Coordinates of C-alpha atoms in Angstrom, one line a residue:
Chain A
M1 CA -54.3 6.6 -38.5
T2 CA -51.5 4.5 -40.0
D3 CA -49.3 6.7 -42.2
I4 CA -48.3 4.6 -45.2
Q5 CA -46.0 6.2 -47.7
I6 CA -44.5 4.8 -50.9
V7 CA -40.9 5.9 -50.8
T8 CA -37.4 5.0 -51.8
G9 CA -34.9 3.6 -49.2
N10 CA -33.2 7.0 -49.1
Q11 CA -36.5 8.8 -48.4
A12 CA -37.2 6.2 -45.7
A13 CA -33.8 6.9 -44.1
A14 CA -34.3 10.6 -44.3
I15 CA -37.7 10.4 -42.6
G16 CA -36.2 8.1 -40.0
A17 CA -33.4 10.6 -39.2
M18 CA -36.0 13.3 -38.9
L19 CA -38.2 11.3 -36.5
C20 CA -35.0 10.7 -34.4
Q21 CA -34.7 14.5 -34.2
V22 CA -31.1 14.4 -35.1
Q23 CA -29.4 17.7 -34.1
V24 CA -26.5 17.8 -36.5
V25 CA -26.3 16.4 -40.0
S26 CA -23.0 16.6 -41.8
A27 CA -22.4 15.4 -45.3
Y28 CA -20.3 15.7 -48.4
P29 CA -23.1 16.4 -50.9
I30 CA -21.4 15.2 -54.1
T31 CA -20.9 11.7 -55.6
P32 CA -20.9 9.1 -54.0
Q33 CA -23.6 10.8 -52.0
T34 CA -27.3 9.8 -52.4
S35 CA -30.6 11.6 -52.2
L36 CA -30.8 10.8 -48.5
T37 CA -28.8 13.9 -47.4
E38 CA -30.5 16.0 -50.1
T39 CA -33.9 15.1 -48.6
L40 CA -32.7 15.8 -45.1
S41 CA -31.4 19.2 -46.2
R42 CA -34.8 20.0 -47.5
F43 CA -36.5 18.9 -44.2
I44 CA -34.1 21.3 -42.4
E45 CA -34.6 24.1 -44.9
Q46 CA -38.4 23.8 -44.7
G47 CA -38.2 23.8 -40.9
Q48 CA -39.6 20.3 -40.5
L49 CA -36.4 19.3 -38.7
K50 CA -34.6 21.6 -36.3
A51 CA -31.0 20.6 -37.0
E52 CA -27.7 22.1 -38.0
Y53 CA -26.7 20.9 -41.5
V54 CA -23.0 21.2 -42.0
R55 CA -21.8 20.9 -45.6
V56 CA -18.2 19.8 -45.8
E57 CA -15.5 19.2 -48.4
S58 CA -15.1 15.5 -47.8
E59 CA -16.5 12.5 -46.1
H60 CA -13.5 12.5 -43.7
S61 CA -14.6 15.9 -42.6
A62 CA -18.3 14.9 -42.5
L63 CA -17.6 12.3 -39.9
S64 CA -15.2 14.7 -38.1
V65 CA -18.0 17.1 -37.7
C66 CA -20.3 14.4 -36.3
I67 CA -17.5 13.4 -33.9
A68 CA -17.2 17.0 -32.7
A69 CA -21.0 17.4 -32.5
S70 CA -21.5 14.1 -30.6
S71 CA -18.6 15.1 -28.2
V72 CA -20.5 18.3 -27.1
G73 CA -23.8 16.3 -26.6
A74 CA -25.6 16.5 -30.0
R75 CA -27.3 13.6 -31.7
A76 CA -25.3 13.4 -34.9
F77 CA -26.1 11.8 -38.3
T78 CA -24.3 11.3 -41.6
S79 CA -24.5 9.0 -44.6
T80 CA -22.3 8.0 -47.4
S81 CA -21.4 5.1 -49.8
S82 CA -18.5 3.3 -51.3
H83 CA -15.4 5.5 -51.6
G84 CA -17.0 8.0 -49.2
L85 CA -17.1 5.4 -46.5
L86 CA -13.5 4.3 -47.4
Y87 CA -12.4 8.0 -47.1
M88 CA -14.1 8.0 -43.6
H89 CA -12.1 5.0 -42.5
E90 CA -9.8 6.8 -40.2
Q91 CA -12.6 8.7 -38.5
L92 CA -14.7 5.5 -38.2
H93 CA -12.0 4.2 -35.8
W94 CA -11.9 7.6 -34.1
A95 CA -15.7 7.7 -33.5
A96 CA -15.7 4.1 -32.1
G97 CA -12.6 4.7 -30.0
S98 CA -14.2 7.8 -28.5
R99 CA -17.3 5.8 -27.8
L100 CA -19.6 8.2 -29.5
P101 CA -23.1 7.1 -30.4
I102 CA -23.1 8.4 -34.0
V103 CA -25.4 6.8 -36.5
L104 CA -24.3 6.5 -40.1
C105 CA -26.3 5.2 -43.1
C106 CA -24.1 3.3 -45.5
V107 CA -25.9 3.0 -48.8
N108 CA -24.0 -0.1 -49.9
R109 CA -22.1 0.3 -53.2
G110 CA -19.0 -1.3 -54.8
V111 CA -15.6 0.2 -54.7
G112 CA -12.9 0.8 -57.3
A113 CA -10.8 0.2 -59.2
P114 CA -12.4 0.1 -61.7
W115 CA -15.0 2.8 -60.9
S116 CA -18.4 1.5 -60.0
I117 CA -21.4 3.4 -58.6
F118 CA -23.5 0.2 -58.3
N119 CA -24.5 -2.0 -55.4
D120 CA -22.6 -4.5 -53.5
Q121 CA -21.5 -4.6 -49.8
Q122 CA -17.7 -4.4 -50.1
D123 CA -17.7 -0.9 -48.7
A124 CA -19.2 -1.7 -45.4
I125 CA -17.6 -5.1 -45.1
A126 CA -14.2 -3.4 -45.5
Q127 CA -15.0 -1.4 -42.3
R128 CA -15.8 -4.5 -40.3
D129 CA -12.9 -4.0 -37.8
T130 CA -13.5 -0.3 -37.0
G131 CA -15.5 -1.0 -33.9
W132 CA -18.9 0.0 -35.3
I133 CA -22.1 -2.0 -34.9
Q134 CA -23.3 -3.0 -38.4
I135 CA -26.9 -3.7 -39.2
Y136 CA -28.1 -4.7 -42.7
C137 CA -31.7 -4.0 -43.9
R138 CA -33.8 -6.2 -46.0
N139 CA -36.4 -3.6 -47.3
N140 CA -37.3 0.0 -46.9
Q141 CA -39.5 -0.6 -43.8
E142 CA -36.6 -2.1 -42.1
I143 CA -34.4 0.9 -43.0
I144 CA -36.6 3.5 -41.2
D145 CA -37.3 1.2 -38.3
T146 CA -33.6 0.2 -37.9
L147 CA -32.5 3.8 -38.0
I148 CA -34.8 4.6 -35.1
Q149 CA -33.5 1.5 -33.2
A150 CA -29.9 2.4 -34.0
Y151 CA -29.9 5.6 -31.9
R152 CA -31.4 3.7 -29.0
I153 CA -28.8 1.0 -29.3
A154 CA -25.9 3.5 -29.9
E155 CA -26.8 5.7 -27.0
A156 CA -27.3 2.7 -24.6
V157 CA -23.9 1.2 -25.3
Y158 CA -21.9 4.2 -26.5
V159 CA -20.9 2.5 -29.7
P160 CA -21.6 4.0 -33.1
V161 CA -24.0 2.2 -35.5
M162 CA -23.8 1.8 -39.2
V163 CA -27.2 1.1 -40.8
C164 CA -26.4 -0.6 -44.1
Y165 CA -28.8 -0.9 -47.0
D166 CA -28.2 -1.9 -50.6
G167 CA -27.6 1.0 -53.1
F168 CA -30.2 1.3 -55.9
V169 CA -31.8 -2.0 -55.1
L170 CA -33.3 -0.4 -52.0
S171 CA -32.0 3.2 -52.0
H172 CA -33.8 4.0 -55.3
T173 CA -36.7 1.5 -55.3
M174 CA -40.0 2.8 -54.0
M175 CA -42.2 0.6 -51.9
P176 CA -44.8 1.1 -49.2
I177 CA -43.6 1.7 -45.7
E178 CA -45.5 2.5 -42.5
V179 CA -44.1 5.7 -41.0
P180 CA -44.0 5.6 -37.2
E181 CA -45.8 8.5 -35.4
A182 CA -43.4 11.2 -34.3
E183 CA -44.6 11.2 -30.7
A184 CA -44.2 7.4 -30.4
V185 CA -40.6 7.7 -31.7
K186 CA -40.0 10.4 -29.1
D187 CA -41.2 8.0 -26.4
F188 CA -39.1 5.2 -27.9
L189 CA -35.9 7.3 -28.0
P190 CA -34.9 8.8 -24.7
P191 CA -32.8 12.0 -25.0
Y192 CA -29.1 11.4 -25.7
K193 CA -27.0 11.6 -22.5
P194 CA -23.3 11.9 -23.4
H195 CA -20.8 10.0 -21.3
T196 CA -18.6 13.1 -21.3
I197 CA -19.4 16.6 -22.4
L198 CA -16.7 18.6 -24.0
S199 CA -17.5 22.1 -22.8
P200 CA -15.6 25.4 -22.4
D201 CA -17.0 25.5 -18.8
E202 CA -15.0 22.5 -18.0
P203 CA -12.0 22.3 -20.3
R204 CA -10.5 18.9 -20.7
N205 CA -8.3 16.9 -23.0
I206 CA -10.0 14.0 -24.8
N207 CA -8.1 11.2 -26.4
P208 CA -4.6 12.3 -25.7
V209 CA -1.6 10.1 -26.5
T210 CA -2.1 7.0 -24.4
F211 CA 1.0 5.0 -23.3
P212 CA 1.3 1.3 -23.3
W213 CA 0.8 1.1 -19.5
R214 CA -1.8 2.5 -17.2
R215 CA -1.0 5.9 -15.7
Y216 CA -2.1 8.1 -12.9
D217 CA -3.9 11.3 -14.0
D218 CA -3.4 14.7 -12.3
R219 CA -5.9 13.8 -9.6
G220 CA -4.0 10.6 -8.7
V221 CA -6.5 8.3 -10.3
L222 CA -5.1 5.2 -12.1
C223 CA -6.4 5.5 -15.7
D224 CA -6.9 2.9 -18.4
G225 CA -4.1 2.4 -20.8
Y226 CA -4.6 1.7 -24.5
M227 CA -5.2 -2.0 -24.1
E228 CA -7.8 -1.5 -21.4
L229 CA -9.7 1.0 -23.6
R230 CA -9.6 -1.5 -26.5
Y231 CA -10.8 -4.3 -24.2
K232 CA -13.7 -2.1 -23.1
L233 CA -14.7 -1.3 -26.7
Q234 CA -14.6 -5.0 -27.5
T235 CA -16.7 -5.9 -24.4
A236 CA -19.1 -3.1 -25.4
L237 CA -19.6 -4.6 -28.8
E238 CA -20.0 -8.1 -27.4
N239 CA -22.5 -6.9 -24.8
S240 CA -24.4 -4.7 -27.3
A241 CA -26.2 -7.8 -28.6
A242 CA -28.4 -7.6 -25.5
S243 CA -29.2 -3.9 -26.3
I244 CA -29.8 -4.7 -30.0
I245 CA -32.3 -7.5 -29.1
A246 CA -33.9 -5.3 -26.4
A247 CA -34.3 -2.4 -28.8
N248 CA -35.9 -4.7 -31.4
D249 CA -38.3 -6.2 -28.8
F250 CA -39.3 -2.8 -27.4
F251 CA -39.8 -1.5 -30.9
A252 CA -42.0 -4.5 -31.8
D253 CA -44.1 -3.8 -28.7
A254 CA -44.4 -0.1 -29.5
F255 CA -44.9 -0.3 -33.3
G256 CA -46.0 -3.8 -34.0
R257 CA -43.1 -4.7 -36.3
N258 CA -40.5 -7.3 -35.2
H259 CA -37.4 -7.4 -37.4
G260 CA -35.8 -10.2 -35.6
G261 CA -33.1 -8.7 -33.3
M262 CA -29.7 -10.2 -34.4
L263 CA -31.2 -12.3 -37.3
W264 CA -34.5 -13.4 -38.7
S265 CA -35.7 -16.8 -40.0
Y266 CA -38.1 -17.6 -42.8
R267 CA -39.7 -21.1 -43.2
M268 CA -36.9 -22.6 -41.1
E269 CA -39.1 -24.8 -38.9
D270 CA -38.5 -27.9 -40.9
A271 CA -35.9 -26.6 -43.4
E272 CA -33.2 -28.9 -44.5
V273 CA -31.4 -26.4 -46.7
A274 CA -30.7 -23.0 -45.1
L275 CA -30.1 -20.0 -47.4
T276 CA -28.3 -17.3 -45.5
S277 CA -27.5 -13.8 -46.6
M278 CA -27.6 -10.1 -45.5
G279 CA -29.6 -7.2 -46.8
S280 CA -31.8 -7.2 -49.9
M281 CA -30.3 -10.5 -51.2
A282 CA -31.8 -12.2 -48.1
T283 CA -35.2 -10.9 -49.3
E284 CA -34.5 -12.5 -52.7
A285 CA -33.6 -15.7 -50.8
T286 CA -37.1 -15.9 -49.3
T287 CA -38.6 -15.9 -52.8
A288 CA -36.0 -18.5 -53.8
A289 CA -37.0 -20.7 -50.7
D290 CA -40.7 -20.6 -51.8
I291 CA -39.7 -21.7 -55.3
L292 CA -37.5 -24.5 -53.8
R293 CA -40.4 -25.7 -51.6
D294 CA -42.7 -25.8 -54.6
K295 CA -40.1 -28.1 -56.1
G296 CA -40.2 -30.3 -53.0
I297 CA -37.0 -29.1 -51.4
K298 CA -37.4 -28.1 -47.8
A299 CA -35.7 -24.7 -47.9
G300 CA -35.6 -21.8 -45.5
V301 CA -33.8 -18.5 -45.0
V302 CA -31.7 -17.1 -42.1
G303 CA -31.3 -13.4 -42.7
I304 CA -28.3 -12.1 -40.8
R305 CA -29.3 -8.6 -39.6
V306 CA -26.4 -7.7 -37.4
F307 CA -22.9 -8.5 -38.8
R308 CA -21.1 -6.8 -35.9
P309 CA -21.4 -7.9 -33.2
F310 CA -21.6 -11.3 -35.0
P311 CA -24.6 -13.2 -33.8
K312 CA -22.7 -16.4 -32.8
E313 CA -25.3 -17.8 -30.4
A314 CA -28.3 -16.9 -32.7
V315 CA -26.9 -18.6 -35.8
R316 CA -26.1 -21.7 -33.8
I317 CA -29.8 -21.9 -32.8
A318 CA -31.2 -20.8 -36.2
L319 CA -29.1 -23.3 -38.1
N320 CA -29.3 -26.1 -35.6
K321 CA -31.4 -28.4 -37.8
A322 CA -30.2 -27.6 -41.3
K323 CA -28.5 -30.3 -43.3
A324 CA -26.9 -27.9 -45.7
I325 CA -26.0 -24.2 -45.3
L326 CA -25.6 -21.9 -48.3
V327 CA -24.1 -18.5 -47.8
F328 CA -24.9 -15.9 -50.4
E329 CA -23.0 -12.6 -50.2
K330 CA -22.1 -9.4 -52.0
D331 CA -18.5 -9.1 -50.9
I332 CA -15.3 -11.0 -51.1
S333 CA -12.3 -11.2 -48.7
Y334 CA -9.7 -11.4 -51.4
G335 CA -7.6 -14.5 -51.1
Y336 CA -10.1 -16.4 -49.0
E337 CA -13.9 -16.3 -49.4
G338 CA -16.9 -14.2 -48.5
A339 CA -16.6 -12.5 -45.1
L340 CA -20.0 -13.7 -43.9
C341 CA -19.2 -17.3 -44.7
T342 CA -16.0 -17.3 -42.7
D343 CA -17.7 -15.9 -39.6
L344 CA -20.6 -18.2 -39.9
K345 CA -18.4 -21.3 -40.2
A346 CA -16.4 -20.1 -37.2
A347 CA -19.5 -19.7 -35.2
L348 CA -20.4 -23.3 -35.8
Y349 CA -17.0 -24.8 -35.2
S350 CA -17.3 -25.6 -31.5
T351 CA -20.8 -27.1 -31.9
D352 CA -22.2 -30.4 -33.2
I353 CA -23.4 -28.7 -36.3
R354 CA -21.2 -30.5 -38.9
V355 CA -23.0 -29.9 -42.2
P356 CA -21.6 -28.7 -45.5
V357 CA -21.4 -24.9 -45.8
H358 CA -21.2 -23.6 -49.4
N359 CA -20.3 -20.0 -50.2
Y360 CA -21.7 -18.1 -53.2
I361 CA -20.5 -14.7 -54.2
A362 CA -23.2 -12.7 -56.2
G363 CA -24.2 -9.3 -57.3
L364 CA -20.8 -7.5 -57.2
G365 CA -20.8 -4.1 -58.8
G366 CA -24.6 -4.1 -59.3
R367 CA -24.9 -7.4 -61.2
D368 CA -28.6 -8.3 -60.8
V369 CA -29.4 -11.2 -58.5
K370 CA -32.6 -13.1 -59.3
P371 CA -34.4 -15.6 -57.1
R372 CA -34.1 -18.2 -59.8
E373 CA -30.3 -17.9 -59.7
L374 CA -30.4 -18.6 -56.0
V375 CA -32.7 -21.6 -56.7
E376 CA -30.2 -22.9 -59.3
A377 CA -27.3 -22.5 -56.9
S378 CA -29.2 -24.3 -54.2
E379 CA -30.0 -27.2 -56.5
D380 CA -26.3 -27.3 -57.6
S381 CA -25.2 -27.4 -53.9
L382 CA -27.6 -30.3 -53.2
K383 CA -26.2 -32.3 -56.2
I384 CA -22.6 -31.6 -55.1
I385 CA -23.4 -32.8 -51.6
A386 CA -25.1 -35.9 -52.9
S387 CA -22.0 -36.7 -55.0
G388 CA -20.0 -36.7 -51.7
I389 CA -18.1 -33.5 -52.1
R390 CA -18.3 -31.6 -48.8
E391 CA -16.5 -28.3 -49.6
P392 CA -16.5 -27.1 -53.2
K393 CA -14.7 -24.0 -54.3
T394 CA -16.5 -20.7 -53.5
T395 CA -18.8 -20.2 -56.5
W396 CA -19.3 -16.8 -58.2
I397 CA -22.9 -16.7 -59.5
N398 CA -23.5 -15.3 -63.0
C399 CA -19.8 -14.6 -63.5
F400 CA -18.5 -15.5 -67.0
T401 CA -14.8 -15.9 -66.6
G402 CA -12.3 -18.5 -65.3
Chain B
M1 CA -47.0 -10.4 -59.7
Y2 CA -47.8 -8.0 -62.5
E3 CA -44.7 -6.3 -64.0
V4 CA -44.6 -3.2 -66.2
I5 CA -41.6 -1.7 -68.0
W6 CA -41.8 1.9 -69.0
H7 CA -39.6 2.9 -72.0
G8 CA -38.8 6.5 -72.9
R9 CA -36.1 9.1 -73.0
G10 CA -34.5 11.0 -70.2
G11 CA -36.7 14.0 -69.3
Q12 CA -40.0 12.4 -70.5
G13 CA -41.2 11.5 -67.0
V14 CA -40.6 7.8 -67.3
V15 CA -39.6 7.4 -63.6
V16 CA -42.5 9.6 -62.4
A17 CA -45.0 7.5 -64.4
A18 CA -43.7 4.3 -62.9
Q19 CA -44.1 5.8 -59.4
I20 CA -47.6 7.1 -60.0
L21 CA -48.7 3.7 -61.3
A22 CA -47.3 2.1 -58.1
E23 CA -49.1 4.5 -55.8
A24 CA -52.4 4.2 -57.7
A25 CA -52.1 0.4 -57.6
Y26 CA -51.6 0.6 -53.8
L27 CA -54.8 2.6 -53.6
E28 CA -56.5 -0.2 -55.5
G29 CA -55.7 -2.6 -52.7
Y30 CA -52.4 -4.1 -54.0
K31 CA -50.3 -4.5 -50.9
G32 CA -47.2 -5.1 -52.9
V33 CA -46.0 -2.4 -55.2
T34 CA -42.5 -1.2 -56.1
S35 CA -41.2 1.2 -58.7
A36 CA -37.6 1.7 -59.7
P37 CA -35.7 3.6 -62.2
T38 CA -32.9 2.1 -64.3
F39 CA -30.1 1.7 -61.8
G40 CA -27.3 4.0 -62.7
P41 CA -26.7 7.4 -64.3
E42 CA -29.4 9.0 -66.5
R43 CA -29.0 11.5 -69.4
R44 CA -31.6 13.7 -70.9
G45 CA -32.8 12.4 -74.3
A46 CA -31.1 9.0 -73.9
P47 CA -33.3 5.9 -73.9
L48 CA -34.1 4.6 -70.4
T49 CA -36.5 2.5 -68.6
A50 CA -38.3 2.4 -65.3
S51 CA -40.3 -0.4 -63.8
T52 CA -43.5 -0.9 -61.7
K53 CA -44.2 -4.2 -59.9
I54 CA -47.8 -4.8 -58.6
S55 CA -48.8 -7.7 -56.4
R56 CA -51.5 -8.7 -53.9
E57 CA -48.9 -9.6 -51.4
P58 CA -45.8 -7.5 -50.3
I59 CA -43.1 -7.9 -52.9
R60 CA -40.0 -10.0 -51.9
T61 CA -37.9 -9.5 -55.0
F62 CA -36.2 -6.4 -56.1
A63 CA -34.4 -8.0 -59.1
Q64 CA -34.8 -6.4 -62.5
I65 CA -37.8 -7.5 -64.6
E66 CA -36.8 -10.1 -67.2
T67 CA -40.1 -10.2 -69.1
A68 CA -42.8 -7.8 -68.4
D69 CA -46.6 -8.2 -68.6
T70 CA -46.8 -4.8 -70.1
A71 CA -44.4 -2.4 -71.9
V72 CA -45.4 1.2 -72.1
V73 CA -43.5 3.2 -74.8
L74 CA -43.5 7.0 -74.3
D75 CA -41.5 7.6 -77.5
A76 CA -42.1 5.4 -80.5
S77 CA -38.6 6.2 -81.8
I78 CA -37.3 4.0 -79.0
L79 CA -38.5 1.0 -81.0
K80 CA -35.7 1.6 -83.5
V81 CA -33.0 1.5 -80.9
V82 CA -34.3 -0.7 -78.1
D83 CA -35.6 -4.3 -78.5
V84 CA -38.7 -3.6 -76.4
F85 CA -40.3 -6.9 -77.3
S86 CA -37.5 -9.1 -76.0
S87 CA -38.4 -8.0 -72.5
L88 CA -42.1 -8.5 -73.0
K89 CA -44.1 -11.7 -72.2
S90 CA -45.8 -13.4 -75.1
G91 CA -49.4 -12.5 -74.9
G92 CA -48.4 -9.3 -73.0
F93 CA -49.5 -5.7 -73.7
I94 CA -47.6 -3.1 -75.6
I95 CA -48.9 0.4 -75.1
L96 CA -47.6 2.9 -77.6
N97 CA -47.5 6.7 -78.0
T98 CA -48.2 6.9 -81.7
P99 CA -50.4 8.7 -84.3
L100 CA -50.8 5.3 -86.1
S101 CA -53.7 2.9 -85.5
A102 CA -53.1 -0.5 -83.9
E103 CA -53.9 -2.1 -87.3
D104 CA -51.2 -0.1 -89.0
L105 CA -48.5 -1.2 -86.6
A106 CA -46.2 -4.1 -87.5
V107 CA -45.6 -5.8 -84.2
P108 CA -43.5 -9.0 -84.1
G109 CA -45.0 -11.8 -82.1
C110 CA -48.1 -12.4 -80.1
F111 CA -48.9 -9.2 -78.2
N112 CA -51.9 -7.1 -77.3
I113 CA -51.5 -3.6 -78.6
A114 CA -52.9 -0.3 -77.3
V115 CA -52.2 2.9 -79.1
V116 CA -52.8 6.5 -78.1
N117 CA -51.6 9.7 -79.7
A118 CA -50.3 10.9 -76.4
S119 CA -48.2 13.7 -77.8
A120 CA -51.2 15.2 -79.7
I121 CA -53.5 14.9 -76.7
A122 CA -50.9 16.6 -74.4
L123 CA -50.4 19.4 -76.8
S124 CA -54.1 20.0 -77.2
R125 CA -54.4 20.3 -73.5
H126 CA -51.3 22.6 -73.3
L127 CA -49.5 20.1 -71.2
I128 CA -46.1 21.2 -72.3
K129 CA -42.7 21.3 -70.5
E130 CA -39.6 22.7 -72.1
D131 CA -41.3 22.8 -75.5
A132 CA -42.1 19.1 -75.4
P133 CA -45.5 17.5 -74.7
I134 CA -45.8 15.8 -71.3
V135 CA -46.6 12.3 -72.5
N136 CA -46.4 10.3 -69.3
T137 CA -49.8 11.5 -68.1
P138 CA -51.8 10.4 -71.3
L139 CA -49.9 7.1 -71.2
L140 CA -51.1 6.5 -67.7
G141 CA -54.6 6.9 -69.0
A142 CA -53.9 4.5 -71.8
F143 CA -52.5 2.0 -69.3
A144 CA -55.7 2.2 -67.2
R145 CA -57.8 1.7 -70.3
A146 CA -55.7 -1.2 -71.7
T147 CA -55.1 -3.2 -68.6
A148 CA -58.1 -2.2 -66.3
L149 CA -55.6 -2.8 -63.4
V150 CA -56.0 0.7 -61.9
S151 CA -58.9 3.1 -62.2
L152 CA -58.7 6.7 -63.4
E153 CA -60.0 7.7 -60.0
S154 CA -56.9 6.2 -58.2
I155 CA -54.5 7.9 -60.6
E156 CA -56.3 11.2 -60.2
T157 CA -56.0 10.9 -56.4
I158 CA -52.3 10.5 -56.8
F159 CA -52.1 13.5 -59.1
K160 CA -53.8 15.6 -56.5
K161 CA -51.3 14.4 -53.9
K162 CA -48.1 14.7 -55.9
L163 CA -48.6 17.4 -58.5
P164 CA -48.5 21.2 -57.8
A165 CA -52.1 22.4 -57.4
G166 CA -52.0 24.6 -60.5
V167 CA -51.5 21.7 -62.9
V168 CA -53.7 19.0 -61.4
T169 CA -56.8 19.8 -63.5
G170 CA -54.9 19.9 -66.8
N171 CA -53.4 16.5 -66.0
I172 CA -56.7 15.0 -65.0
L173 CA -58.4 16.2 -68.2
T174 CA -55.5 14.9 -70.3
L175 CA -55.6 11.5 -68.5
R176 CA -59.3 11.2 -69.1
D177 CA -59.0 12.3 -72.7
A178 CA -56.3 9.7 -73.4
F179 CA -58.4 7.0 -71.6
E180 CA -61.2 7.7 -74.1
K181 CA -59.0 7.9 -77.2
T182 CA -56.9 4.7 -76.5
S183 CA -57.7 1.9 -79.0
V184 CA -56.9 -1.6 -78.2
K185 CA -56.2 -4.6 -80.5
A186 CA -56.1 -8.0 -78.8
A187 CA -53.3 -10.5 -79.7
V188 CA -54.2 -12.8 -82.5

């Protein structure tokens, strides 16, 4: 029988981690932590999940514990938000550089100064260049399903995965989700096979100081230098797209839900205006597209699911017919524009897609984003384009200064 | 989409009431339900809100409610500090915990009114937590009566699922009692 539960995003993630039979959970349990790890600790306490729960004094240590656990062959999980993720920054690099398939839930929230506990995506976007795969979820169903897919992807390509979902908007909002059967998840997720096991039986030094040039090891084998290792990480990220798509397709076959692989499209078949976004704002955009269509404007949505590796090929196909592209995002790359917009435009540069791309910044620090505001922004964009202006200044929605 | 804002004070069970309504509505066949607390920190005793959205189709907006179809007020003293009516649709329902009758209430604008003395009903059923009556349960009964959107049966099913076994009967009796004692005055 289908198991439908009405749960928050945090509960969905906790159930997902339990279904993945994670073996080590490490977390800093105080602000900016969420109810996700609290729920997981209860599952472990009640014996529903056989895992080691390691409480630590900081997020830096939480990820350090996951790195150690993953290095000795355990499936490791952690979650955090905002400043917790920033505090993990160093270890994010270390996890990716070590090619450890750790999965981390980032409950997206703003960062200080000034203090904010509310939602935006600046925390995760600021970790863009750490070598992690980043997947953004549009609703609570996608959180649990993506978390399950994340381990399959991570353990296939030996790259850690950050599953991102909007704080409060999803993390604290209850909605119905279908909970996959435990046995089916077991079949979907083969056991984790570490690339190297750190064990007392076979002592070895992992990640020693690596010199600029390749060097022979004690057995006379010519080993990678730093640049080769970096190139391999980059190649792994680029190639991971195939594993991400395969995991999505296999999941769709097994569980009947297809979340779109690298991205998803909504009413794009004949769309002239494409609204693009990531996470819950992309869901709001689908409602906005319906409203625009009721007004006679052919609108559709491209929801970017995977931000790293960036879905260059997929956006070129998805946006092929659009006459205007609007990018709505909850982050800002200070001194330029939204990070998604920059990447999206770069993906189109070498193609024949030469349409206006407008960038909208919205919802920073938890400011509510309503579908009608996305509708108004879209109508403004169409007016601006009609007046002959191709590239207006990045617009901050619902911001009352300047 | 049908939107409900629950107004109360921290500790009164506002968030739980919003959740139970969402779950009961799902049982009634509404595929789209969400419930959410006020986003941010909460304090005992401070005014706060929670929301329930109910729809035939899966919900594709998580934005905060601008104007609700129904406002449920767990603590009438809230009306002095929060402009409950500004976030209520004209012609919408206000459901109040009050000993007053609907006729005695001065309500600004065109609203349907439902009243129930939730505190007295909870006390009479010994539904008490930390010396205060548990008012969210009777207001769920008043909601069912006023809007006919969910049945008592669905709410009771959720009580049986969510509440500790020892308190289910007391809550069900309180719910039914409040349903019977709710009086409704249609908007003029």
